Short mmCIF file of C-alpha atoms in Angstrom, two decimals:
data_model
loop_
_atom_site.label_atom_id
_atom_site.label_comp_id
_atom_site.label_asym_id
_atom_site.label_seq_id
_atom_site.Cartn_x
_atom_site.Cartn_y
_atom_site.Cartn_z
CA ILE L 51 -32.13 -41.38 20.22
CA ASP L 52 -29.18 -42.50 22.34
CA THR L 53 -27.05 -39.75 20.86
CA LEU L 54 -29.45 -37.07 22.17
CA ILE L 55 -29.58 -38.33 25.76
CA ASP L 56 -26.95 -37.18 28.25
CA PRO L 57 -24.61 -40.07 29.08
CA VAL L 58 -25.09 -41.50 32.55
CA PRO L 59 -21.99 -41.11 34.76
CA THR L 60 -19.93 -44.28 35.04
CA SER L 61 -19.95 -43.92 38.80
CA ALA L 62 -23.66 -44.76 38.96
CA PRO L 63 -24.23 -47.95 36.90
CA SER L 64 -27.06 -49.08 39.21
CA ALA L 65 -29.23 -46.25 37.87
CA VAL L 66 -29.03 -47.82 34.40
CA ALA L 67 -29.67 -51.38 35.61
CA GLN L 68 -32.71 -50.44 37.71
CA PRO L 69 -34.47 -47.48 36.04
CA ALA L 70 -37.68 -48.03 37.99
CA ALA L 71 -35.95 -47.33 41.28
CA ALA L 72 -34.05 -44.26 40.09
CA PRO L 73 -34.92 -40.96 41.85
CA THR L 74 -36.54 -38.11 39.96
CA PRO L 75 -33.82 -36.52 37.79
CA SER L 76 -32.71 -32.98 38.52
CA LEU L 77 -32.91 -30.19 35.91
CA SER L 78 -29.25 -30.70 35.08
CA GLN L 79 -30.04 -34.25 33.93
CA TRP L 80 -32.76 -33.26 31.44
CA SER L 81 -32.12 -34.06 27.80
CA LEU L 82 -33.74 -33.83 24.35
CA VAL L 83 -35.83 -36.75 23.10
CA ASP L 84 -37.43 -37.60 19.78
CA PHE L 85 -40.96 -36.15 19.81
CA ASP L 86 -42.18 -39.15 17.81
CA ASP L 87 -41.47 -41.44 20.77
CA ALA L 88 -42.62 -39.03 23.47
CA PRO L 89 -46.04 -39.39 25.17
CA PRO L 90 -48.80 -37.32 23.47
CA ALA L 91 -49.25 -35.08 26.50
CA VAL L 92 -45.62 -33.97 26.42
CA ALA L 93 -45.69 -33.27 22.68
CA GLN L 94 -48.74 -31.03 23.09
CA ALA L 95 -47.38 -29.05 26.01
CA PRO L 96 -45.89 -26.17 23.92
CA ALA L 97 -49.21 -25.67 22.11
CA VAL L 98 -51.03 -25.38 25.43
CA ALA L 99 -48.57 -22.82 26.78
CA ALA L 100 -48.56 -20.59 23.68
CA PRO L 101 -51.37 -17.96 23.69
CA GLY L 102 -53.58 -18.07 20.65
CA PRO L 103 -55.54 -15.33 18.90
CA ALA L 104 -58.66 -16.30 20.82
CA GLN L 105 -57.06 -14.95 24.01
CA TRP L 106 -57.10 -11.36 22.68
CA ASP L 107 -60.10 -9.25 23.60
CA LEU L 108 -60.50 -7.27 20.39
CA GLY L 109 -63.31 -5.26 21.91
CA LYS L 110 -60.80 -3.53 24.19
CA LEU L 111 -58.36 -2.56 21.45
CA SER L 112 -58.41 0.92 19.94
CA LEU L 113 -56.81 2.27 16.78
CA MET L 114 -55.53 5.78 16.12
CA ASP L 115 -57.56 7.60 13.52
CA LEU L 116 -55.94 7.54 10.11
CA ASP L 117 -55.90 10.48 7.76
CA SER L 118 -58.44 10.05 4.99
CA ASP L 119 -55.83 10.34 2.23
CA GLY L 120 -53.82 7.47 3.67
CA GLU L 121 -50.55 9.40 3.36
CA GLY L 122 -49.79 9.30 7.06
CA GLY L 123 -51.70 8.05 10.06
CA ALA L 124 -49.71 10.37 12.31
CA ALA L 125 -51.54 13.34 10.78
CA ALA L 126 -54.15 13.02 13.52
CA MET L 127 -51.57 13.08 16.31
CA ILE L 128 -51.65 16.87 16.68
CA PRO L 129 -54.89 18.37 18.01
CA ALA L 130 -56.37 21.11 15.87
CA GLU L 131 -55.68 23.77 18.50
CA ASP L 132 -51.96 22.92 18.51
CA ARG L 133 -51.41 23.09 14.76
CA ALA L 134 -49.29 25.88 13.31
CA GLN L 135 -51.18 28.77 11.77
CA GLY L 136 -48.17 30.11 9.87
CA VAL L 137 -44.62 29.28 8.86
CA VAL L 138 -41.20 30.82 8.40
CA LEU L 139 -39.09 29.16 5.71
CA LEU L 140 -35.33 29.45 6.14
CA MET L 141 -33.50 28.70 2.88
CA ALA L 142 -29.74 28.12 2.97
CA GLY L 143 -26.84 26.38 1.32
CA ILE L 144 -23.06 26.76 1.56
CA GLY L 145 -22.23 28.78 4.68
CA GLY L 146 -25.83 28.56 5.85
CA PRO L 147 -25.57 26.20 8.85
CA ASP L 148 -23.98 28.85 11.06
CA ALA L 149 -26.68 31.40 10.23
CA ILE L 150 -29.39 28.81 10.88
CA ARG L 151 -27.90 27.94 14.27
CA ARG L 152 -27.70 31.62 15.23
CA MET L 153 -31.33 32.19 14.31
CA LEU L 154 -32.69 29.08 15.99
CA ALA L 155 -30.76 29.80 19.18
CA THR L 156 -32.90 32.92 19.69
CA LEU L 157 -36.24 31.10 19.48
CA PRO L 158 -38.28 30.58 22.66
CA ALA L 159 -38.88 27.08 23.98
CA ASP L 160 -42.63 27.58 23.61
CA GLY L 161 -45.20 30.21 22.76
CA MET L 162 -44.61 30.53 19.02
CA PRO L 163 -47.92 30.37 17.13
CA GLY L 164 -46.24 29.22 13.92
CA ALA L 165 -43.59 26.76 12.81
CA VAL L 166 -40.08 27.27 11.43
CA LEU L 167 -39.02 25.30 8.36
CA VAL L 168 -35.34 24.71 7.60
CA GLN L 169 -34.38 23.88 4.02
CA LEU L 170 -30.65 23.22 3.79
CA ARG L 171 -29.46 21.13 0.89
CA LEU L 172 -27.13 18.37 2.09
CA ASP L 173 -25.03 15.94 0.10
CA GLY L 174 -26.29 12.46 0.88
CA GLY L 175 -29.52 13.75 2.39
CA ARG L 176 -28.47 13.20 6.00
CA TYR L 177 -31.28 15.33 7.36
CA ALA L 178 -31.76 13.22 10.47
CA ASN L 179 -28.20 14.15 11.48
CA LEU L 180 -29.03 17.82 10.95
CA VAL L 181 -31.99 17.45 13.30
CA THR L 182 -29.68 16.11 15.99
CA GLN L 183 -27.24 19.00 15.54
CA LEU L 184 -29.92 21.68 15.65
CA GLU L 185 -31.49 20.19 18.77
CA ARG L 186 -28.30 21.12 20.64
CA VAL L 187 -28.72 24.85 20.04
CA CYS L 188 -32.46 25.36 19.58
CA PRO L 189 -34.71 25.70 22.66
CA ALA L 190 -37.78 24.80 20.56
CA PRO L 191 -38.48 21.19 19.54
CA VAL L 192 -36.75 20.14 16.30
CA GLU L 193 -38.13 17.37 14.10
CA LEU L 194 -37.76 15.91 10.63
CA ALA L 195 -40.65 16.88 8.35
CA GLN L 196 -42.73 13.90 7.22
CA ALA L 197 -45.39 13.86 4.54
CA GLY L 198 -48.89 13.65 5.97
CA HIS L 199 -48.00 15.22 9.34
CA TRP L 200 -49.62 18.44 10.49
CA LEU L 201 -47.25 21.27 11.44
CA ALA L 202 -47.24 21.89 15.17
CA ALA L 203 -47.05 25.41 16.53
CA GLY L 204 -43.72 26.27 18.13
CA HIS L 205 -41.80 23.49 16.37
CA VAL L 206 -38.83 23.61 14.01
CA TYR L 207 -38.83 21.20 11.06
CA VAL L 208 -35.93 20.12 8.87
CA MET L 209 -37.26 19.58 5.34
CA GLY L 210 -35.86 17.04 2.92
CA ASP L 211 -35.59 17.54 -0.83
CA GLN L 212 -38.92 15.82 -1.53
CA THR L 213 -41.03 17.54 1.13
CA SER L 214 -43.51 20.34 0.58
CA VAL L 215 -46.22 22.16 2.53
CA GLU L 216 -49.91 22.33 1.74
CA SER L 217 -52.76 24.16 3.43
CA GLU L 218 -56.04 22.68 4.53
CA GLY L 219 -58.39 25.23 6.02
CA ASP L 220 -56.42 27.33 8.48
CA ALA L 221 -53.79 24.67 9.16
CA LEU L 222 -50.76 23.36 7.31
CA ARG L 223 -49.34 19.90 6.79
CA PHE L 224 -46.42 18.33 4.97
CA ALA L 225 -46.84 16.64 1.61
CA THR L 226 -44.65 14.88 -0.92
CA LEU L 227 -43.10 17.31 -3.38
CA PRO L 228 -43.65 16.32 -7.02
CA ALA L 229 -40.52 15.82 -9.11
CA GLY L 230 -39.17 19.10 -10.46
CA ALA L 231 -41.43 21.23 -8.23
CA SER L 232 -40.43 23.73 -5.54
CA VAL L 233 -41.76 24.14 -2.02
CA LEU L 234 -42.17 27.84 -2.85
CA GLY L 235 -44.89 26.99 -5.32
CA ASP L 236 -47.08 25.38 -2.64
CA LEU L 237 -46.24 27.62 0.32
CA PRO L 238 -49.14 29.91 1.27
CA ALA L 239 -48.01 33.53 1.16
CA LYS L 240 -50.27 35.57 3.41
CA GLY L 241 -49.03 35.72 6.98
CA ASN L 242 -45.94 33.64 6.27
CA ALA L 243 -42.27 34.52 5.80
CA VAL L 244 -39.26 33.43 3.74
CA VAL L 245 -35.66 34.20 4.69
CA THR L 246 -32.74 33.50 2.35
CA LEU L 247 -29.48 32.81 4.17
CA SER L 248 -25.96 32.16 2.92
CA GLY L 249 -25.90 29.80 -0.03
CA ALA L 250 -29.61 29.95 -0.81
CA ASP L 251 -30.42 29.16 -4.43
CA ALA L 252 -30.30 32.49 -6.34
CA GLU L 253 -32.37 30.98 -9.14
CA ARG L 254 -35.33 30.81 -6.79
CA VAL L 255 -35.28 34.50 -5.91
CA ASP L 256 -38.03 35.33 -8.42
CA ALA L 257 -40.34 32.82 -6.73
CA VAL L 258 -39.49 34.32 -3.34
CA ILE L 259 -40.28 37.82 -4.58
CA GLU L 260 -43.57 36.54 -5.98
CA LEU L 261 -44.47 35.36 -2.49
CA ALA L 262 -43.66 38.84 -1.20
CA HIS L 263 -46.05 40.35 -3.72
CA ARG L 264 -48.75 37.99 -2.47
CA GLY L 265 -48.32 38.99 1.17
CA ALA L 266 -45.35 37.09 2.58
CA TRP L 267 -42.62 38.82 4.59
CA VAL L 268 -39.35 38.24 2.73
CA ALA L 269 -35.82 39.10 3.88
CA GLY L 270 -32.22 37.98 3.40
CA GLN L 271 -28.94 37.69 5.25
CA SER L 272 -26.64 40.66 4.80
CA GLY L 273 -23.28 40.29 3.09
CA GLU L 274 -21.18 40.75 6.23
CA GLY L 275 -20.46 37.29 7.58
CA CYS L 276 -22.39 35.71 4.71
CA TYR L 277 -20.30 33.25 2.68
CA ASP L 278 -22.58 33.29 -0.36
CA PRO L 279 -24.90 36.35 -0.42
CA ALA L 280 -26.10 36.01 -4.03
CA ALA L 281 -29.76 35.35 -3.18
CA ALA L 282 -29.91 37.98 -0.45
CA SER L 283 -28.23 40.56 -2.71
CA ALA L 284 -30.88 39.94 -5.35
CA LEU L 285 -33.57 40.50 -2.73
CA ALA L 286 -31.91 43.75 -1.67
CA VAL L 287 -31.97 44.96 -5.27
CA ALA L 288 -35.71 44.19 -5.31
CA GLY L 289 -36.19 46.34 -2.20
CA MET L 290 -36.46 43.57 0.38
CA PRO L 291 -34.86 44.01 3.82
CA ILE L 292 -31.59 42.27 4.66
CA GLY L 293 -29.73 41.94 7.95
CA GLU L 294 -27.70 39.79 10.31
CA PRO L 295 -29.21 36.48 11.52
CA ALA L 296 -29.89 37.87 15.00
CA TRP L 297 -31.79 40.84 13.53
CA LEU L 298 -33.74 38.57 11.20
CA ALA L 299 -34.76 36.38 14.14
CA ARG L 300 -35.96 39.38 16.15
CA GLU L 301 -38.01 40.63 13.20
CA LEU L 302 -39.66 37.26 12.76
CA LEU L 303 -40.53 36.95 16.45
CA SER L 304 -41.96 40.46 16.50
CA ARG L 305 -44.29 39.48 13.69
CA TRP L 306 -45.57 36.73 15.96
CA GLY L 307 -45.98 39.20 18.81
CA LEU L 308 -43.01 37.81 20.75
#
């Protein structure tokens, strides 16, 4: 015990000889003591000060509604009237970031009835970094797509490799993409659009054209200024329109009445 108590200054020996007459110690003179030798009231002081569960009024707490499938509680965060009624999927690869930036820069800050999806394959999957970069040039809100979340109208979403889109009624929400599947297989066609930009996977052109046959608007980036136009060239052969990113953006906005 003596080793835990602050030594008394040698200049005040009387305080040691007559402890009963010593004045009340200041805060600087406090020291640690063995709780086994301390009075019961002192040992119980921390328990009295700490709030216990009984102090919570559970009747005043409220919980956010969780989605019935349990995939994401945030699915209920977007009111039904604010959910996107349609989507535009931008597919890109090598050379695609510049085209994506040029298209997103033309979007309005609000007023779009649908959502824009960005699918750009990245080594290492640093999609959160892509969100940060696109936020600098896009007037509309940019977010990372998360399974279970409804798509909000007027928002831009960066999609990871394992993210897909599913419809429920007239609205759309993100879901987990099964292994080996493609987002094109789950994307509703009618009223939606797909645009292939530089570096888009040419092997997926047939699936894109199938969406066009089912009612989607499909277009591609023209060869001028396009680093890898293979997918867009295949669309052109199939009779789909191609053009510069700025023209593609104007066409998409006109389809939304903007």
